[in-house]
Amino acid sequence: MDRQAGTIFRIREFTRREKTCIRQDVKRFEKIGRDHHCQSLDDYANFVRERMKRTVDGEFTLKSVMLIRGFIAYFGDRLMRETKLARVATTLELAPGWLLRDAATFQTVFVGDVIVDCLLTDDLWAPTLDEIMDELIDWNYGYLDTEDVPTPYVWDPNTGLQNYLAA
């Protein structure tokens, strides 16, 4: 029987290296914004989309992965500035800083999934990153329920997890 075991995230402390990498990624994207006149998050998304390359095997190149990782760090940083969410390190060490959580309400946002979904989706009617950011801010301040947020990668203890077992 092929059954996948559920993923359980355990919260841990960030390492100094992870903190440095996240900080460098955020600074790099702030510089990209200045250099390429990115005004909105969708401008950043288009910038990343245009530069994503694949290998012969169909995998993303290392530079593309680093660019996506930087965009995730930047989006998370912008979201942290506008809300009460904070970065949380988990046992999933491949993605440091991809999880944001409000310690008081336990609202959780899986930033990496939001960004990857936005970059790889070709849906013309999908909400823009700027719209998602505005909805996440409103949700964090209590104006919206989880069902009103246009992404499945958020979790509220009142409604439960949709795609994950624990956070």
mmCIF file of C-alpha atoms in Angstrom:
data_model
loop_
_atom_site.group_PDB
_atom_site.id
_atom_site.type_symbol
_atom_site.label_atom_id
_atom_site.label_comp_id
_atom_site.label_asym_id
_atom_site.label_seq_id
_atom_site.Cartn_x
_atom_site.Cartn_y
_atom_site.Cartn_z
ATOM 1 C CA MET A 1 0.000 0.000 0.000
ATOM 2 C CA ASP A 2 1.529 3.309 -1.100
ATOM 3 C CA ARG A 3 0.434 5.827 1.461
ATOM 4 C CA GLN A 4 2.367 8.981 2.097
ATOM 5 C CA ALA A 5 3.012 9.831 5.692
ATOM 6 C CA GLY A 6 1.751 13.230 6.768
ATOM 7 C CA THR A 7 4.201 16.034 7.211
ATOM 8 C CA ILE A 8 4.424 17.370 10.723
ATOM 9 C CA PHE A 9 6.355 20.582 11.167
ATOM 10 C CA ARG A 10 8.141 21.163 14.424
ATOM 11 C CA ILE A 11 9.118 24.697 15.323
ATOM 12 C CA ARG A 12 12.810 25.291 15.983
ATOM 13 C CA GLU A 13 15.250 28.192 16.193
ATOM 14 C CA PHE A 14 16.760 29.761 13.077
ATOM 15 C CA THR A 15 20.460 29.197 12.582
ATOM 16 C CA ARG A 16 22.687 32.221 12.049
ATOM 17 C CA ARG A 17 23.301 31.091 8.489
ATOM 18 C CA GLU A 18 19.571 30.921 7.739
ATOM 19 C CA LYS A 19 19.016 34.392 9.165
ATOM 20 C CA THR A 20 21.867 35.748 7.060
ATOM 21 C CA CYS A 21 20.566 34.064 3.875
ATOM 22 C CA ILE A 22 17.067 35.449 4.402
ATOM 23 C CA ARG A 23 18.401 38.941 5.086
ATOM 24 C CA GLN A 24 20.610 38.807 1.966
ATOM 25 C CA ASP A 25 17.710 37.584 -0.187
ATOM 26 C CA VAL A 26 15.510 40.447 1.008
ATOM 27 C CA LYS A 27 18.240 43.026 0.355
ATOM 28 C CA ARG A 28 18.873 41.549 -3.111
ATOM 29 C CA PHE A 29 15.205 41.881 -4.028
ATOM 30 C CA GLU A 30 15.019 45.412 -2.707
ATOM 31 C CA LYS A 31 17.923 46.230 -5.037
ATOM 32 C CA ILE A 32 16.192 44.437 -7.939
ATOM 33 C CA GLY A 33 13.145 46.596 -7.299
ATOM 34 C CA ARG A 34 15.206 49.768 -7.424
ATOM 35 C CA ASP A 35 17.215 48.717 -10.492
ATOM 36 C CA HIS A 36 14.266 47.420 -12.533
ATOM 37 C CA HIS A 37 11.632 49.907 -11.343
ATOM 38 C CA CYS A 38 9.365 47.274 -9.813
ATOM 39 C CA GLN A 39 6.412 49.105 -8.286
ATOM 40 C CA SER A 40 4.195 46.180 -7.291
ATOM 41 C CA LEU A 41 4.581 42.568 -6.258
ATOM 42 C CA ASP A 42 3.287 41.582 -9.679
ATOM 43 C CA ASP A 43 6.209 43.457 -11.244
ATOM 44 C CA TYR A 44 8.529 41.334 -9.105
ATOM 45 C CA ALA A 45 6.640 38.179 -10.115
ATOM 46 C CA ASN A 46 6.987 39.061 -13.800
ATOM 47 C CA PHE A 47 10.684 39.764 -13.281
ATOM 48 C CA VAL A 48 11.186 36.304 -11.752
ATOM 49 C CA ARG A 49 8.990 34.553 -14.349
ATOM 50 C CA GLU A 50 11.002 36.035 -17.222
ATOM 51 C CA ARG A 51 14.249 34.741 -15.733
ATOM 52 C CA MET A 52 13.188 31.246 -14.689
ATOM 53 C CA LYS A 53 15.094 28.677 -16.738
ATOM 54 C CA ARG A 54 14.940 24.887 -16.856
ATOM 55 C CA THR A 55 17.611 22.305 -17.512
ATOM 56 C CA VAL A 56 17.389 19.657 -20.225
ATOM 57 C CA ASP A 57 15.782 17.337 -17.637
ATOM 58 C CA GLY A 58 13.017 19.856 -16.978
ATOM 59 C CA GLU A 59 14.281 20.894 -13.540
ATOM 60 C CA PHE A 60 14.779 24.530 -12.590
ATOM 61 C CA THR A 61 18.368 25.750 -12.749
ATOM 62 C CA LEU A 62 20.154 26.652 -9.518
ATOM 63 C CA LYS A 63 19.957 30.364 -10.385
ATOM 64 C CA SER A 64 16.210 30.073 -10.923
ATOM 65 C CA VAL A 65 15.767 28.336 -7.586
ATOM 66 C CA MET A 66 17.822 31.036 -5.855
ATOM 67 C CA LEU A 67 15.720 33.725 -7.525
ATOM 68 C CA ILE A 68 12.493 32.080 -6.394
ATOM 69 C CA ARG A 69 13.888 31.641 -2.877
ATOM 70 C CA GLY A 70 14.781 35.323 -2.790
ATOM 71 C CA PHE A 71 11.317 36.329 -3.938
ATOM 72 C CA ILE A 72 9.780 34.192 -1.199
ATOM 73 C CA ALA A 73 11.988 35.868 1.411
ATOM 74 C CA TYR A 74 11.103 39.311 0.061
ATOM 75 C CA PHE A 75 7.344 38.632 -0.005
ATOM 76 C CA GLY A 76 7.524 37.257 3.538
ATOM 77 C CA ASP A 77 9.426 40.329 4.701
ATOM 78 C CA ARG A 78 6.854 42.673 3.162
ATOM 79 C CA LEU A 79 4.044 40.668 4.749
ATOM 80 C CA MET A 80 5.758 40.781 8.150
ATOM 81 C CA ARG A 81 6.054 44.580 7.951
ATOM 82 C CA GLU A 82 2.312 44.957 7.327
ATOM 83 C CA THR A 83 0.970 42.348 9.773
ATOM 84 C CA LYS A 84 1.629 40.771 13.146
ATOM 85 C CA LEU A 85 3.038 37.645 11.475
ATOM 86 C CA ALA A 86 6.600 36.497 12.205
ATOM 87 C CA ARG A 87 8.921 34.011 10.518
ATOM 88 C CA VAL A 88 9.052 30.564 12.024
ATOM 89 C CA ALA A 89 11.755 27.981 11.413
ATOM 90 C CA THR A 90 10.527 24.413 11.077
ATOM 91 C CA THR A 91 12.034 20.974 10.711
ATOM 92 C CA LEU A 92 11.623 21.378 6.956
ATOM 93 C CA GLU A 93 15.117 22.840 6.541
ATOM 94 C CA LEU A 94 14.931 23.169 2.764
ATOM 95 C CA ALA A 95 12.721 26.187 3.150
ATOM 96 C CA PRO A 96 13.854 28.458 5.980
ATOM 97 C CA GLY A 97 11.560 31.413 6.426
ATOM 98 C CA TRP A 98 8.749 30.066 4.240
ATOM 99 C CA LEU A 99 6.358 29.857 7.159
ATOM 100 C CA LEU A 100 4.872 32.960 8.798
ATOM 101 C CA ARG A 101 2.797 32.707 11.938
ATOM 102 C CA ASP A 102 1.046 35.003 14.375
ATOM 103 C CA ALA A 103 1.934 33.789 17.876
ATOM 104 C CA ALA A 104 -1.233 35.250 19.425
ATOM 105 C CA THR A 105 -3.828 33.890 16.984
ATOM 106 C CA PHE A 106 -1.837 31.039 15.409
ATOM 107 C CA GLN A 107 -2.763 32.265 11.931
ATOM 108 C CA THR A 108 -0.276 30.684 9.542
ATOM 109 C CA VAL A 109 0.777 31.524 5.990
ATOM 110 C CA PHE A 110 2.875 29.176 3.839
ATOM 111 C CA VAL A 111 4.638 31.922 1.850
ATOM 112 C CA GLY A 112 6.661 29.568 -0.337
ATOM 113 C CA ASP A 113 3.541 27.855 -1.602
ATOM 114 C CA VAL A 114 1.805 31.173 -2.285
ATOM 115 C CA ILE A 115 4.740 32.412 -4.391
ATOM 116 C CA VAL A 116 5.386 29.159 -6.256
ATOM 117 C CA ASP A 117 1.682 28.829 -7.027
ATOM 118 C CA CYS A 118 1.618 32.388 -8.347
ATOM 119 C CA LEU A 119 4.737 31.930 -10.481
ATOM 120 C CA LEU A 120 3.713 28.619 -12.030
ATOM 121 C CA THR A 121 -0.016 29.225 -12.554
ATOM 122 C CA ASP A 122 -1.142 30.352 -15.991
ATOM 123 C CA ASP A 123 -4.663 31.222 -14.847
ATOM 124 C CA LEU A 124 -5.605 34.648 -16.196
ATOM 125 C CA TRP A 125 -8.322 35.007 -13.573
ATOM 126 C CA ALA A 126 -6.118 34.160 -10.609
ATOM 127 C CA PRO A 127 -5.757 36.946 -8.048
ATOM 128 C CA THR A 128 -2.592 39.007 -8.290
ATOM 129 C CA LEU A 129 0.050 38.922 -5.587
ATOM 130 C CA ASP A 130 -0.891 42.443 -4.590
ATOM 131 C CA GLU A 131 -4.505 41.331 -4.085
ATOM 132 C CA ILE A 132 -3.369 38.298 -2.091
ATOM 133 C CA MET A 133 -1.143 40.534 0.061
ATOM 134 C CA ASP A 134 -4.049 42.901 0.782
ATOM 135 C CA GLU A 135 -6.316 39.982 1.693
ATOM 136 C CA LEU A 136 -3.664 38.475 3.990
ATOM 137 C CA ILE A 137 -3.276 41.809 5.767
ATOM 138 C CA ASP A 138 -7.041 42.130 6.228
ATOM 139 C CA TRP A 139 -7.236 38.503 7.403
ATOM 140 C CA ASN A 140 -4.482 39.046 9.969
ATOM 141 C CA TYR A 141 -6.270 42.070 11.404
ATOM 142 C CA GLY A 142 -9.501 40.101 11.711
ATOM 143 C CA TYR A 143 -11.516 41.615 8.875
ATOM 144 C CA LEU A 144 -11.759 38.355 6.891
ATOM 145 C CA ASP A 145 -12.131 34.621 7.467
ATOM 146 C CA THR A 146 -9.808 32.034 5.937
ATOM 147 C CA GLU A 147 -12.409 31.258 3.277
ATOM 148 C CA ASP A 148 -12.249 34.876 2.060
ATOM 149 C CA VAL A 149 -8.497 34.771 1.406
ATOM 150 C CA PRO A 150 -7.766 33.902 -2.264
ATOM 151 C CA THR A 151 -5.148 31.225 -1.560
ATOM 152 C CA PRO A 152 -5.373 27.760 -0.010
ATOM 153 C CA TYR A 153 -2.001 28.199 1.715
ATOM 154 C CA VAL A 154 -3.231 29.865 4.880
ATOM 155 C CA TRP A 155 -4.343 28.235 8.075
ATOM 156 C CA ASP A 156 -6.499 29.405 10.921
ATOM 157 C CA PRO A 157 -7.061 27.243 14.017
ATOM 158 C CA ASN A 158 -10.816 27.847 13.778
ATOM 159 C CA THR A 159 -11.098 26.256 10.326
ATOM 160 C CA GLY A 160 -8.198 23.800 10.389
ATOM 161 C CA LEU A 161 -5.519 23.010 7.858
ATOM 162 C CA GLN A 162 -6.360 22.397 4.236
ATOM 163 C CA ASN A 163 -3.126 21.033 2.801
ATOM 164 C CA TYR A 164 -1.024 20.218 5.864
ATOM 165 C CA LEU A 165 -1.406 18.144 8.990
ATOM 166 C CA ALA A 166 0.257 20.372 11.540
ATOM 167 C CA ALA A 167 2.072 23.642 11.811
#
